[in-house]
C-alpha positions as MATLAB code, in Angstrom:
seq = 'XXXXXXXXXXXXXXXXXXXXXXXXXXXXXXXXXXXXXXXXXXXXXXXXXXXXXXXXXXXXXXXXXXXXXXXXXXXXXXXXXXXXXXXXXXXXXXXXXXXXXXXXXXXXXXXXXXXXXXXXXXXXXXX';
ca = [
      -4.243   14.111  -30.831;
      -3.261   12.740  -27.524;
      -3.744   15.081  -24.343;
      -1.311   14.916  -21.352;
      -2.493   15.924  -17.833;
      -0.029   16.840  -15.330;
      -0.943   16.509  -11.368;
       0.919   18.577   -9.292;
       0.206   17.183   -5.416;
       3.139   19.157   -3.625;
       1.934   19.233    0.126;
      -0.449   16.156    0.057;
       0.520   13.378    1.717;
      -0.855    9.546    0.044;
      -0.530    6.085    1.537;
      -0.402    3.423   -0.632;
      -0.428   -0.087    0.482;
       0.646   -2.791   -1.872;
       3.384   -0.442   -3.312;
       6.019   -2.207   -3.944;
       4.891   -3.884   -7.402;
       2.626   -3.636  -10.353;
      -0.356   -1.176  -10.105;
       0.285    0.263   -6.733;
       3.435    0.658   -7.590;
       3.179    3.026  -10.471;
       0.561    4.509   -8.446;
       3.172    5.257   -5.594;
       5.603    6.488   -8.887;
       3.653    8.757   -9.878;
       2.567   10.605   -6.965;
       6.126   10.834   -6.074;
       6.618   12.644   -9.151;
       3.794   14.534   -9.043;
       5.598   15.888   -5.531;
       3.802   14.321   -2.573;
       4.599   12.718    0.488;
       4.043    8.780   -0.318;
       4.109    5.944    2.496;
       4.899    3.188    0.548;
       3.643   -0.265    1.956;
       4.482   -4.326    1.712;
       5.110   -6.921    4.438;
       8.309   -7.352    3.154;
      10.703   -4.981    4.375;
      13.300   -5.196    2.124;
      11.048   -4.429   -0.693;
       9.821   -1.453    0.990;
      13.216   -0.065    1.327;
      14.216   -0.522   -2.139;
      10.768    1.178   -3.421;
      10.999    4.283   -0.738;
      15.164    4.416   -1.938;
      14.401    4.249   -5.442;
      10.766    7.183   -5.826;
      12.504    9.433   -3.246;
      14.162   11.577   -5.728;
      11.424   11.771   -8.461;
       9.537   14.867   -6.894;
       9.952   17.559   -4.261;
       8.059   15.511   -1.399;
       9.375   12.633    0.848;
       9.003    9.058    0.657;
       8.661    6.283    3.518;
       8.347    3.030    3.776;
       6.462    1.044    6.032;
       6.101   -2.621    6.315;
       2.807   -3.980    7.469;
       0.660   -7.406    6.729;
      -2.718   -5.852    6.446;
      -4.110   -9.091    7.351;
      -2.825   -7.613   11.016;
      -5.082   -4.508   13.032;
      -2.496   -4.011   15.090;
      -0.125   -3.480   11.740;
      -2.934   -1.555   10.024;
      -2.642    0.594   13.168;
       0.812    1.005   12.742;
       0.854    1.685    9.439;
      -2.151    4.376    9.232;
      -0.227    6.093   12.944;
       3.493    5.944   11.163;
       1.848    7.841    8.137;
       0.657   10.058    9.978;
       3.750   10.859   12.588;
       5.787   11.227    9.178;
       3.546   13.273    7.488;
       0.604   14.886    9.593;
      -2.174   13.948    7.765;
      -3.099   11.398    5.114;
      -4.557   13.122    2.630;
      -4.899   10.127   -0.156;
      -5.778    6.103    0.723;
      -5.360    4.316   -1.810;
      -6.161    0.450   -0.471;
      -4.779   -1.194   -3.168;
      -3.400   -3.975   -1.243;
      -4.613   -7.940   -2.765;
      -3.405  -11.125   -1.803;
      -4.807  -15.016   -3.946;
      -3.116  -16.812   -1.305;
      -4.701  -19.703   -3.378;
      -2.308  -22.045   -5.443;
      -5.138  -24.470   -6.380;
      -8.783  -23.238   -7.380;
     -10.791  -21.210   -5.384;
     -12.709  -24.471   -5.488;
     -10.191  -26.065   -3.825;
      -9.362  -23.927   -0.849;
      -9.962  -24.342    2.278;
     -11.361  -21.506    5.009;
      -7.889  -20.214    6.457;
      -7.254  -19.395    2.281;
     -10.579  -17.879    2.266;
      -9.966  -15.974    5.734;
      -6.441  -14.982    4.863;
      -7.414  -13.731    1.649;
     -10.700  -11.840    2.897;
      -8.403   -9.910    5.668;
      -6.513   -8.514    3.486;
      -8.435   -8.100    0.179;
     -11.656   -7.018    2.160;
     -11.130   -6.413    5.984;
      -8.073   -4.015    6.035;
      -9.601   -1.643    3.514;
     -12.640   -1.312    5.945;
     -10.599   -1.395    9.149;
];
């Protein structure tokens, strides 16, 4: 037999960076439907639009988009202060931001690669 668990986050407010694809973006889905207030987060801002559009009317809470390059502070700033101004509080981080900047082998790349990809991948979640 196969349980089901049902969450039920009305009031809690969750930033999620990296949601506009793949994992972070099912994470964003579902805490939408599970009725919080989700920030969803790209550097693209057109993607962040369509994402916020699209999970807005899956649960009783709101979503937002933000755009921010966590390779940035300044944007990380913005992004963690424009959660909060929406929402009042961030009550879930979930960093699941990742860039492989890297076309070639790790082997291959050179320090900006390795910087870039540490900013975001490493940095930002500590920041």
């Amino acid at each position: 037999m196969v349980g089901r668990t049902t969450y039920d986050f009305d009031g809690e407010s969750a930033l999620v960076t990296g949601s506009t694809s793949g994992i972070g973006r099912g994470i964003a889905r579902a805490l939408a439907a599970a009725d919080a207030n989700v920030v969803v987060n790209s550097r693209t801002e057109r993607d962040v639009e369509e994402i916020a559009a699209e999970l807005d009317d899956l649960g009783s809470g709101a979503v937002v988009g933000l755009t921010a390059d966590l390779q940035d502070e300044k944007e990380i700033r913005y992004l963690v202060e424009g959660t909060i101004k929406a929402f009042g509080t961030i009550d879930l981080l979930v960093n699941n931001a990742a860039v492989w900047p890297m076309e070639e082998s790790m082997l291959d790349a050179d320090l900006d690669d390795w910087d870039a990809t540490m900013d975001v991948n490493v940095r930002a979640q500590f920041y």
